[in-house]
GROMACS .gro file of C-alpha atoms in nm:
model
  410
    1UNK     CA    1   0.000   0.000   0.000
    2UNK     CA    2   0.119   0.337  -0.079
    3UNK     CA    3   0.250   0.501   0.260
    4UNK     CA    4   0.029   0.822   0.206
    5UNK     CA    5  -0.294   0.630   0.118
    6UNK     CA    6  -0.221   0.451   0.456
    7UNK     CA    7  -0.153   0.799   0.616
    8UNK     CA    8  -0.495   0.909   0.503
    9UNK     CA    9  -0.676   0.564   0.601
   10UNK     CA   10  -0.520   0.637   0.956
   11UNK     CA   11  -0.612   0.997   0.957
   12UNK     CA   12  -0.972   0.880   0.881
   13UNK     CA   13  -1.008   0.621   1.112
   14UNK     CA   14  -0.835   0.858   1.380
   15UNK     CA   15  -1.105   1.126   1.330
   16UNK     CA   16  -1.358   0.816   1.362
   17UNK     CA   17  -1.313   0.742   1.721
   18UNK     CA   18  -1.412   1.145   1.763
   19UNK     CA   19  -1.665   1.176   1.569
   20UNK     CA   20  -1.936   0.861   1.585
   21UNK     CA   21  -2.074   0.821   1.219
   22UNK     CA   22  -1.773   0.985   1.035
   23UNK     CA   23  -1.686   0.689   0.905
   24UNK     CA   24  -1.903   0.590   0.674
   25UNK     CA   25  -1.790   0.235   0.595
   26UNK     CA   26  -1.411   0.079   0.625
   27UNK     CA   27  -1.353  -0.255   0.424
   28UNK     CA   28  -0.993  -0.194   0.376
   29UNK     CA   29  -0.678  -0.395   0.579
   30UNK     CA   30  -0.835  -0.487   0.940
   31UNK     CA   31  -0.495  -0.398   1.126
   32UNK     CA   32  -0.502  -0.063   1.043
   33UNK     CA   33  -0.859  -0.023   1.184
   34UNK     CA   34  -0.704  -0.262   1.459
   35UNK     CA   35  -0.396  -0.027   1.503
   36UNK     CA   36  -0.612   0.311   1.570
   37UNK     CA   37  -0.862   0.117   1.801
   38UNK     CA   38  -0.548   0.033   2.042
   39UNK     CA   39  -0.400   0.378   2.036
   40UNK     CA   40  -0.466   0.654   2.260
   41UNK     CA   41  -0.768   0.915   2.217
   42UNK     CA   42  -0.611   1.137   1.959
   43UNK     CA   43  -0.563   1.522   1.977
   44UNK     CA   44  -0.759   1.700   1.704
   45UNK     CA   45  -0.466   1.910   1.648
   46UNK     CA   46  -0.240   1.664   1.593
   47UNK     CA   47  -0.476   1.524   1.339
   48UNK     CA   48  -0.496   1.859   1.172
   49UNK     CA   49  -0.117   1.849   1.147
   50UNK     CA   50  -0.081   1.502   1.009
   51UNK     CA   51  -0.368   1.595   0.750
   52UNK     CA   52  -0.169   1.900   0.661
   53UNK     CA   53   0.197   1.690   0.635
   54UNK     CA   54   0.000   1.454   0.409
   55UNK     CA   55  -0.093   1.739   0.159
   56UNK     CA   56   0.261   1.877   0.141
   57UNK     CA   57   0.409   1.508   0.055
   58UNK     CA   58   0.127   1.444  -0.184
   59UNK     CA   59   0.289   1.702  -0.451
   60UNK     CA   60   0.617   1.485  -0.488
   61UNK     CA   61   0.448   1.142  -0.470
   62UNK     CA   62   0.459   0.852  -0.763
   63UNK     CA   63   0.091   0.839  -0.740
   64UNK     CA   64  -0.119   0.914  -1.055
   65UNK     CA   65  -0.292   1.241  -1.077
   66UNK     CA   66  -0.667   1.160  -1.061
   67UNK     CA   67  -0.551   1.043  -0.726
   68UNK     CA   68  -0.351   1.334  -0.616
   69UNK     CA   69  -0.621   1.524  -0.713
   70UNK     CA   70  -0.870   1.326  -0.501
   71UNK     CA   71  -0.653   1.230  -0.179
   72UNK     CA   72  -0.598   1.617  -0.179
   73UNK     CA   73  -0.928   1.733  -0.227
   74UNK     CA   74  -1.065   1.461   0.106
   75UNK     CA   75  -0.749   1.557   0.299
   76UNK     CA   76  -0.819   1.923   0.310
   77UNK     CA   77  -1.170   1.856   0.416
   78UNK     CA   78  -1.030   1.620   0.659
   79UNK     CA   79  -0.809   1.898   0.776
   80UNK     CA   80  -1.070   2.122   0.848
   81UNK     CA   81  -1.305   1.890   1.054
   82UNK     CA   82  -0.988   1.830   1.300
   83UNK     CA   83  -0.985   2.178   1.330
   84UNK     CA   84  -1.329   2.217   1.377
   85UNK     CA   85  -1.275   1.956   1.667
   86UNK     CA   86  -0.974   2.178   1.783
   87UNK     CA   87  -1.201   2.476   1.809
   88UNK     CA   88  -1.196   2.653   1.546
   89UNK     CA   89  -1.437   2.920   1.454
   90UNK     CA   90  -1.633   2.845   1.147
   91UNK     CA   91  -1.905   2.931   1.017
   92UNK     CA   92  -2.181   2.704   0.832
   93UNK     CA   93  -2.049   2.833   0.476
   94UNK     CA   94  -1.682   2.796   0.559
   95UNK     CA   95  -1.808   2.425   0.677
   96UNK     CA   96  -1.983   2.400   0.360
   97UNK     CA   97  -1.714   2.522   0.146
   98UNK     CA   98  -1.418   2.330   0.300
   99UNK     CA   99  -1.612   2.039   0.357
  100UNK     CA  100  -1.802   2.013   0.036
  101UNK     CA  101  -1.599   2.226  -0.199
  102UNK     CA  102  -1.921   2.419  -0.275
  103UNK     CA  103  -2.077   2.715  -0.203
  104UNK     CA  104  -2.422   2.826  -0.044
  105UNK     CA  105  -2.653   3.102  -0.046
  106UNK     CA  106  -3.012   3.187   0.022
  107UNK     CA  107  -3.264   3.102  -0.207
  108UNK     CA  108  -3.527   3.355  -0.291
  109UNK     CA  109  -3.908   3.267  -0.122
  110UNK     CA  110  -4.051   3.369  -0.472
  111UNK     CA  111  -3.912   3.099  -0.635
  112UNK     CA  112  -4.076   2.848  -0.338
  113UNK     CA  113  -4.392   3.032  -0.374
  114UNK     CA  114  -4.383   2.945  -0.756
  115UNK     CA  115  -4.316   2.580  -0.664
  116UNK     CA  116  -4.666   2.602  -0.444
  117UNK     CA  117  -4.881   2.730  -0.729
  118UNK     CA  118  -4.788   2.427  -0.930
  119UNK     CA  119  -4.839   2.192  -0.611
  120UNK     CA  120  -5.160   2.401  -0.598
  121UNK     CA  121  -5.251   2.308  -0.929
  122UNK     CA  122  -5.169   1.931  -0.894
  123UNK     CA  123  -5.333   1.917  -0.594
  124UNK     CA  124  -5.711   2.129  -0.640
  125UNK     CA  125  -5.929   2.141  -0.403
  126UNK     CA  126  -6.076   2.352  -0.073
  127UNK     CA  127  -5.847   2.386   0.252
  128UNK     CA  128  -5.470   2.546   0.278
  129UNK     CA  129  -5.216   2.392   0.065
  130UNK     CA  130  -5.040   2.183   0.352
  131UNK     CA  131  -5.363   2.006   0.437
  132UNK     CA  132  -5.399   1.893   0.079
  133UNK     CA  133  -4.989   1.822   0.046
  134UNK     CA  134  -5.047   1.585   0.409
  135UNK     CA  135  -5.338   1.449   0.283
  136UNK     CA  136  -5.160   1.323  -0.067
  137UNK     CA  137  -4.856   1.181   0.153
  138UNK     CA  138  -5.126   0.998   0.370
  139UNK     CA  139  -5.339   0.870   0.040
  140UNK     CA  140  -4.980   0.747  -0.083
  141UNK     CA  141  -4.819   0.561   0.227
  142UNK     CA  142  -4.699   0.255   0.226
  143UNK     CA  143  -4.787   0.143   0.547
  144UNK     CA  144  -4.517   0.006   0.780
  145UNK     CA  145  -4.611  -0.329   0.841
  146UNK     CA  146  -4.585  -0.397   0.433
  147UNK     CA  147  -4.295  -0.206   0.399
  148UNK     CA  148  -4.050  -0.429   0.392
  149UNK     CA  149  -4.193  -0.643   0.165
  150UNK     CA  150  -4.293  -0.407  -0.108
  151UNK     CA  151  -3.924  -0.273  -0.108
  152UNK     CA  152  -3.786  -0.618  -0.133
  153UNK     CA  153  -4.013  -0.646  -0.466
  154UNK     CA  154  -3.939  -0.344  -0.538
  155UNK     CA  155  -3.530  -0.401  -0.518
  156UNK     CA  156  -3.536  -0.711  -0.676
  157UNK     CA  157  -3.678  -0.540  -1.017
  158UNK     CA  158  -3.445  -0.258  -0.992
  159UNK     CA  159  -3.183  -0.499  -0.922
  160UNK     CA  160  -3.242  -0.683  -1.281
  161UNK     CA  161  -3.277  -0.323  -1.453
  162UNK     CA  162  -2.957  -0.244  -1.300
  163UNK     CA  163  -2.771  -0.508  -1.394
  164UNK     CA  164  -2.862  -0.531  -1.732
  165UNK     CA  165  -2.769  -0.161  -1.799
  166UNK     CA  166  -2.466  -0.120  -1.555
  167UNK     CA  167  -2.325  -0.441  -1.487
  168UNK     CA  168  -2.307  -0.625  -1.093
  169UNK     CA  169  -2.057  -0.863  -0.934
  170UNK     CA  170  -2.221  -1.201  -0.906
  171UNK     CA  171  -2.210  -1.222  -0.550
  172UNK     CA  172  -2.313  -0.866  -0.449
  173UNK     CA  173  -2.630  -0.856  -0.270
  174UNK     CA  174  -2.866  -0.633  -0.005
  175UNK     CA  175  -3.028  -0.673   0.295
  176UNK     CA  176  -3.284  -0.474   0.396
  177UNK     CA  177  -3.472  -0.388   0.761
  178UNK     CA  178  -3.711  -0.183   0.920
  179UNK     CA  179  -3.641  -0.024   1.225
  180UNK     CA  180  -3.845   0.260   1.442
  181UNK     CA  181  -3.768   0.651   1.538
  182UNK     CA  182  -3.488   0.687   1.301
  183UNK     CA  183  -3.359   1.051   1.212
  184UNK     CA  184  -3.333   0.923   0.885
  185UNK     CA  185  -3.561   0.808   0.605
  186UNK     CA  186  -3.295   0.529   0.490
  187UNK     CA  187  -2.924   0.427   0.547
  188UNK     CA  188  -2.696   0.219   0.319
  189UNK     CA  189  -2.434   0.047   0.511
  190UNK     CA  190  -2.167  -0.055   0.300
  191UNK     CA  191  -1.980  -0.403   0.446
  192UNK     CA  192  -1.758  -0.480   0.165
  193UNK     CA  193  -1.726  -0.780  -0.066
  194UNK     CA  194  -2.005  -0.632  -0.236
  195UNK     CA  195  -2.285  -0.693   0.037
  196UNK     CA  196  -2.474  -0.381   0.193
  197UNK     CA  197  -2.724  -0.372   0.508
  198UNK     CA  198  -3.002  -0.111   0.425
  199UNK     CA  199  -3.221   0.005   0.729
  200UNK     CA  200  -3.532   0.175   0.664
  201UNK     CA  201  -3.730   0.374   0.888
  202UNK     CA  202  -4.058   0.219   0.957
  203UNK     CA  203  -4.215   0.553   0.870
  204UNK     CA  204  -4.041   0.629   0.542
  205UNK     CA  205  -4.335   0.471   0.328
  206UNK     CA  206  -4.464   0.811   0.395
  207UNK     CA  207  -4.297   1.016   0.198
  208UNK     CA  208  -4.361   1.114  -0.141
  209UNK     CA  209  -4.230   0.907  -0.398
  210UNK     CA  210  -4.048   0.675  -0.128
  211UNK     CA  211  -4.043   0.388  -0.319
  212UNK     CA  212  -3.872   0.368  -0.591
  213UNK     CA  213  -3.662   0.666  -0.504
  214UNK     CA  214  -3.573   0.479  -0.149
  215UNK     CA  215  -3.460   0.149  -0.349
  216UNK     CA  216  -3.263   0.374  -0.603
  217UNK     CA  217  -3.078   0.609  -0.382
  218UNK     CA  218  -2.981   0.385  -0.120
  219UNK     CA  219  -2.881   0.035  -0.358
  220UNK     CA  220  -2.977  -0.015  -0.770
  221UNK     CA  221  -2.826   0.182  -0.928
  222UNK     CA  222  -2.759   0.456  -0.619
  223UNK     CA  223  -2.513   0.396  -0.281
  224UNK     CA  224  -2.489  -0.001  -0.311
  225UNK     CA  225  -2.406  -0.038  -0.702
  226UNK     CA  226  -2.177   0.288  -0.677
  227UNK     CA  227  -1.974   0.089  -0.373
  228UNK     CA  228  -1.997  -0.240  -0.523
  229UNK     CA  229  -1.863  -0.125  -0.891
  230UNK     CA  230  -1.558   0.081  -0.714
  231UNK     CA  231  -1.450  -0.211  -0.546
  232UNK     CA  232  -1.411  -0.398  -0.860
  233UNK     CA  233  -1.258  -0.156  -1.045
  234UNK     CA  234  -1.088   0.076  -0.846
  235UNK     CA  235  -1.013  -0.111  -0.523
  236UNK     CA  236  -0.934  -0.465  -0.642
  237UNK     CA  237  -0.863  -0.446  -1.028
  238UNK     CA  238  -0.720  -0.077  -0.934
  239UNK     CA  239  -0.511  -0.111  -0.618
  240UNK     CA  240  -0.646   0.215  -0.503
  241UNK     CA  241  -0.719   0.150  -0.125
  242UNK     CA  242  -0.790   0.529  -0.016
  243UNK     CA  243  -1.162   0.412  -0.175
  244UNK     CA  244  -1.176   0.147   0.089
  245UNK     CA  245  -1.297   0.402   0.328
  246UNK     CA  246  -1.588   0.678   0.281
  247UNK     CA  247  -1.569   0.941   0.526
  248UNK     CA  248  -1.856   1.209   0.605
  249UNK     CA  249  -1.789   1.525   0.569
  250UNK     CA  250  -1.575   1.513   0.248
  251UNK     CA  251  -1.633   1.596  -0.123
  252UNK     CA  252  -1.713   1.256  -0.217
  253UNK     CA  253  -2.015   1.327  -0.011
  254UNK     CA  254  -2.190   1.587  -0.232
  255UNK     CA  255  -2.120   1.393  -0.549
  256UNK     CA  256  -2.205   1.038  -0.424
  257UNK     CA  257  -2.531   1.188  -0.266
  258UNK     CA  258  -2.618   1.359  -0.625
  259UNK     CA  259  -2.566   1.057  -0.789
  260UNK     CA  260  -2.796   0.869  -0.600
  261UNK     CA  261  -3.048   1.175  -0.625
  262UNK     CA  262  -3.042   1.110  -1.004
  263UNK     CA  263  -3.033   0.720  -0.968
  264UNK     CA  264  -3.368   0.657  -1.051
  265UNK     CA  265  -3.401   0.896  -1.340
  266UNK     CA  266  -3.066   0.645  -1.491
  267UNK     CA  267  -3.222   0.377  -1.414
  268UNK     CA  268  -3.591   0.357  -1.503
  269UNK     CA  269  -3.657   0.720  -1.678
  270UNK     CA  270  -3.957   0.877  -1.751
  271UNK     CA  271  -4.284   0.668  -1.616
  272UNK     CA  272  -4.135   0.545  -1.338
  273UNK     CA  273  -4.445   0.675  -1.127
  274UNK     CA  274  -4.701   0.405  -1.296
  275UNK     CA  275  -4.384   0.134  -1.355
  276UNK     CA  276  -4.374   0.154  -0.936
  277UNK     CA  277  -4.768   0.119  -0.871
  278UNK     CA  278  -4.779  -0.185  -1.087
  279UNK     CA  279  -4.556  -0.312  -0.867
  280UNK     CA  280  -4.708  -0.207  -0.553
  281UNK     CA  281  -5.052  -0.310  -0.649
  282UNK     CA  282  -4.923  -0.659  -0.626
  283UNK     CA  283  -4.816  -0.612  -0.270
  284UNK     CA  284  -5.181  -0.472  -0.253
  285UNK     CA  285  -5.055  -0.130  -0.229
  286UNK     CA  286  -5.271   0.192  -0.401
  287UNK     CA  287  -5.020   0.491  -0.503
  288UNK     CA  288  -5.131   0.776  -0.795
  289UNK     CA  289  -4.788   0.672  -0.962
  290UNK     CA  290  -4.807   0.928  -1.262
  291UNK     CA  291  -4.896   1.207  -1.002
  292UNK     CA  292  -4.706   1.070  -0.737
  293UNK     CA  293  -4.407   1.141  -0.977
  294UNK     CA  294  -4.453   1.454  -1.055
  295UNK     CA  295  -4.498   1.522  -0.708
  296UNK     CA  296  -4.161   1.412  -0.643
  297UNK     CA  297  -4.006   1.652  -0.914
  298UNK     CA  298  -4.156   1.943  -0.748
  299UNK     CA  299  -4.066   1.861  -0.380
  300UNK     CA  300  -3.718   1.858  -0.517
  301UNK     CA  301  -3.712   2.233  -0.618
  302UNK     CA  302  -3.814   2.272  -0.202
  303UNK     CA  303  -3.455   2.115  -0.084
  304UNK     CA  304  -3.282   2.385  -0.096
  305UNK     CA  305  -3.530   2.566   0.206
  306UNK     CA  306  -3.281   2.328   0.426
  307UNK     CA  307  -3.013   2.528   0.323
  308UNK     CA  308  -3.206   2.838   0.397
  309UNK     CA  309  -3.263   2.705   0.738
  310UNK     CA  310  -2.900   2.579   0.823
  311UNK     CA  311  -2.785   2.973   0.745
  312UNK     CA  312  -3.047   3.085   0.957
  313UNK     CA  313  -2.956   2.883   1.265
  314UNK     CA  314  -2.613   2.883   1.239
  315UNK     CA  315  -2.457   3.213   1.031
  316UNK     CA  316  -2.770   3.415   1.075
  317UNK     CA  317  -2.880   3.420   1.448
  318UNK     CA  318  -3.213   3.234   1.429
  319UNK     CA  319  -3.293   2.982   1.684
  320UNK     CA  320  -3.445   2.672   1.662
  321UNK     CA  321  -3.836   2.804   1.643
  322UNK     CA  322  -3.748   3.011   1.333
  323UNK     CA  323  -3.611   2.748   1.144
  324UNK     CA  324  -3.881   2.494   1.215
  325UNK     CA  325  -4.126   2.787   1.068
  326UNK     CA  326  -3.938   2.849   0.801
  327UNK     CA  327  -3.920   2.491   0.703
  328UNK     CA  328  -4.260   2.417   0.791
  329UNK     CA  329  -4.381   2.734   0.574
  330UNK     CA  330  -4.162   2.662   0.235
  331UNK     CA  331  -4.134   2.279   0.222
  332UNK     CA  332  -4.520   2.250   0.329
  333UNK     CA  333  -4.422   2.010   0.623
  334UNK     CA  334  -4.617   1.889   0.910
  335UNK     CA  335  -4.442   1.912   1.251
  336UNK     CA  336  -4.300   1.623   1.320
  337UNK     CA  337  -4.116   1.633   0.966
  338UNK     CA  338  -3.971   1.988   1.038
  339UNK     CA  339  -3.882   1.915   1.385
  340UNK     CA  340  -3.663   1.629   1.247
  341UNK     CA  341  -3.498   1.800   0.952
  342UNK     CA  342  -3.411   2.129   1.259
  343UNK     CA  343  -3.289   1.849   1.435
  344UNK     CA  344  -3.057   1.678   1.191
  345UNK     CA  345  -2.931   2.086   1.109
  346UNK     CA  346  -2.870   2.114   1.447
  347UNK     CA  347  -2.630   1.786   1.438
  348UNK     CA  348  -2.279   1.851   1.542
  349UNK     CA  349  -2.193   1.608   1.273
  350UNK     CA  350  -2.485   1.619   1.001
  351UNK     CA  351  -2.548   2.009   1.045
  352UNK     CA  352  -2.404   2.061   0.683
  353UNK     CA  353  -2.456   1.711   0.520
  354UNK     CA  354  -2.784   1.816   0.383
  355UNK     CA  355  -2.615   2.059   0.131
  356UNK     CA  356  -2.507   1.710  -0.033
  357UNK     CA  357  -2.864   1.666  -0.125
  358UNK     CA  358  -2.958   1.962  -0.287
  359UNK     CA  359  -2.656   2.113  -0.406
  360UNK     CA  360  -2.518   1.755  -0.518
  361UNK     CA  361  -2.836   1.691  -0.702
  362UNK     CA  362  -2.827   1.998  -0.867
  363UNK     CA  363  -2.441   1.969  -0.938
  364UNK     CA  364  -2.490   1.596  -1.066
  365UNK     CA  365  -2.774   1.687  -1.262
  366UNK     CA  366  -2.633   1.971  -1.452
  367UNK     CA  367  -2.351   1.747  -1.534
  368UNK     CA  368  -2.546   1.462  -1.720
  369UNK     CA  369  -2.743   1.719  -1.885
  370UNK     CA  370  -2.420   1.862  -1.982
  371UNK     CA  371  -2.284   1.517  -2.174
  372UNK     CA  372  -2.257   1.501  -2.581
  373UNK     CA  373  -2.527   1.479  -2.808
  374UNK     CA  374  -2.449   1.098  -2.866
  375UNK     CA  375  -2.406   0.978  -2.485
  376UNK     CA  376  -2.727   0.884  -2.305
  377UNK     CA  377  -2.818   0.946  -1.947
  378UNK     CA  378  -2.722   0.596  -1.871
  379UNK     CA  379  -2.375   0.561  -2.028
  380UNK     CA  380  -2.312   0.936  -1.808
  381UNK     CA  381  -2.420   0.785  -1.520
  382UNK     CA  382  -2.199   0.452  -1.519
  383UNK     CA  383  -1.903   0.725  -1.524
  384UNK     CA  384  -2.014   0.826  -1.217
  385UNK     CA  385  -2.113   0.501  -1.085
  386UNK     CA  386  -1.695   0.411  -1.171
  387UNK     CA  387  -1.504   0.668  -1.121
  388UNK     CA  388  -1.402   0.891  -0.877
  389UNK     CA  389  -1.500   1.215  -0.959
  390UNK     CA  390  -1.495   1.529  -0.755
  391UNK     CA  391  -1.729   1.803  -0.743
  392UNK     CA  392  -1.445   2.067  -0.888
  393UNK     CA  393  -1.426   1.804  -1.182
  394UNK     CA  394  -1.813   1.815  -1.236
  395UNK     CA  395  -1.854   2.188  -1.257
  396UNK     CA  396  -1.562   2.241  -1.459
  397UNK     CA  397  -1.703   2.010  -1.728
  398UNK     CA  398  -2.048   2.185  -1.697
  399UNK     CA  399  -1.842   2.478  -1.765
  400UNK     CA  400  -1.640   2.423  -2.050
  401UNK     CA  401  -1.941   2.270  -2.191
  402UNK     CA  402  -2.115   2.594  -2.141
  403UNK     CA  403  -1.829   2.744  -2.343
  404UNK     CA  404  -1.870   2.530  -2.638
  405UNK     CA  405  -2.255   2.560  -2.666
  406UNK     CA  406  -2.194   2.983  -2.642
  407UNK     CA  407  -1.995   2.909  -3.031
  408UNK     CA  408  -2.217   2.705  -3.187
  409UNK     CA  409  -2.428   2.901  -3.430
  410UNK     CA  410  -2.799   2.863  -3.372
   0.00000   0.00000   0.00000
């Protein structure tokens, strides 16, 4: 193993033990995870230090330059989340930016309020606009006790779609549960040799569009395929081992997250509304699948009001009450919803990772739309599903192709 991939497995398992959940998944040599386990509680300045001696030897290394370019890129985020440890002020955009390599602003209310008129008009009748929103969710729940089951069915026809279109080791498979009171909608956890555990929160069938979106973010073609095809490729046909861990609170984050945003559009396309209720009627499940989906595309242009509400808690001077108003007004949320989306911006740890939703999806997306006249969605997408691409990459391709289109006589 290359000595500075192994300094920045250490320096990411370090920052582990002080900060529960920052590593994401670790499938790579057992004794280094064994080494840092026996070791002393470190210092988050000494970590900030090693991160920073890392860098510097990084610029005379053998390694290739697509991973220079990516062990620098996570090692400068890792840098400044041991100094956040340390104590340093910073504010949520400085998080943002060093963490995420992206930056954040406010979005304007009119362009919400434009969002509601077309919820408005999907959704006619008498009663304020939230009602009616609640009242959709609750006509299109899957309820708990047959969650499990319609996801498995679900999966499993995702799983053949995927691996028609983007290939899957043999052996890879998921496992899926349901557990209760989760901040969370969904996790992926990534085990290695190609196997994931996927826990879903008993009340997830709730919201909109949660299956297949649920089943395509979190394994075919989203988290679990993206894992399962870097192995192969990059970790055992590749020797690259720094992909052997995913770490929070790096760029990988806001790219990985936007690819799984965009998984089921890859994957299924257009129609996937009424393609899902066939499939759910046969778990004797009900769901408006055409309206259902174009529910979905309009809740996504409401993301960004987490944003809005992260500034205003952290940068801004808001307190908690604000931000649950503000996110109850713009996203059209019932309580319980809000309170948990305040709480997860409130997170020590997660305060910033729901930038990777928004701004990744919008980053990922402008990149496929940005590919050649001749590439389909799909063939873009299994780039992303196989290499390791940073968001700095992504925008600089949307760029240049923004360039090119500004000669081209129309």
């Amino acid at each position: 193993m290359n000595p500075l991939v192994r300094d920045y497995l250490l320096l990411g398992l370090r920052l582990g033990r002080l900060v529960d959940g920052l590593v994401d998944c670790y499938y790579g040599d057992p004794a280094l995870r064994d080494q840092v386990a026996a070791e002393p509680p470190p210092d988050p300045r000494e970590l900030s230090r090693q991160a920073g001696r890392t860098l510097a030897a990084l610029d005379d290394s053998d390694l290739e330059p697509a991973r220079r370019r990516y062990l620098t890129a996570q090692l400068a985020a890792l840098r400044a989340v041991a100094d956040r440890l340390a104590g340093t002020p910073m504010s949520f955009r400085e998080e943002v930016r060093a963490c995420y390599d992206v930056d954040v602003t406010r979005t304007p209310p009119e362009r919400y309020a434009a969002v509601h008129d077309e919820i408005d008009a999907l959704l006619p009748g008498p009663g304020p606009l939230v009602d009616r929103v609640e009242e959709f969710y609750r006509r299109n729940t899957v309820p708990p006790e047959r969650l499990h089951r319609c996801v498995q069915a679900v999966s499993d026809a995702l799983r053949e779609r995927t691996r028609d279109r983007f290939g899957l080791p043999g052996t890879e498979r998921v496992e899926y549960t349901v557990v209760r009171d989760a901040p969370w909608n969904a996790y992926n956890s990534y085990l290695g040799g190609f196997r994931s555990a996927v826990a879903l929160n008993a009340a997830s069938g709730r919201s909109v569009a949660a299956l297949p979106i649920i089943v395509a973010h979190e394994s075919y073609p989203g988290h679990h395929t993206e894992h399962c095809l870097k192995e192969a490729g990059l970790v055992r046909d590749g020797g690259q081992d720094e992909h052997t861990i995913a770490l929070v609170d790096t760029p990988r984050c806001l790219v990985t997250e936007g690819l799984a945003e965009a998984a089921v559009d890859a994957v299924l396309g257009p129609g996937w509304g009424e393609w899902t209720a066939g499939i759910l009627a046969g778990e004797g499940v009900h769901v408006e699948g055409e309206r259902v989906e174009r529910m979905r595309g309009l809740i996504v242009r409401l993301l960004p009001a987490r944003i809005d509400a992260a500034l205003l808690l952290h940068d801004e001077g808001g307190d908690r009450a604000e931000a649950l108003a503000y996110l109850r007004r713009w996203m059209l949320l019932p309580p319980d919803r809000a309170e948990q989306m305040v709480t997860f911006a409130a997170d020590p740890l997660w305060r910033a990772y729901s930038v990777t939703y928004s701004e990744g999806g919008r980053l990922v997306d402008a990149w496929l739309a940005a590919r050649e006249p001749d590439t389909s969605l799909a063939d873009r997408f299994d780039t992303l599903l196989r290499e390791p691409l940073l968001p700095s990459q992504l925008r600089a391709d949307v760029a240049g192709t923004a360039e090119t289109t500004k000669g081209v006589c129309r």
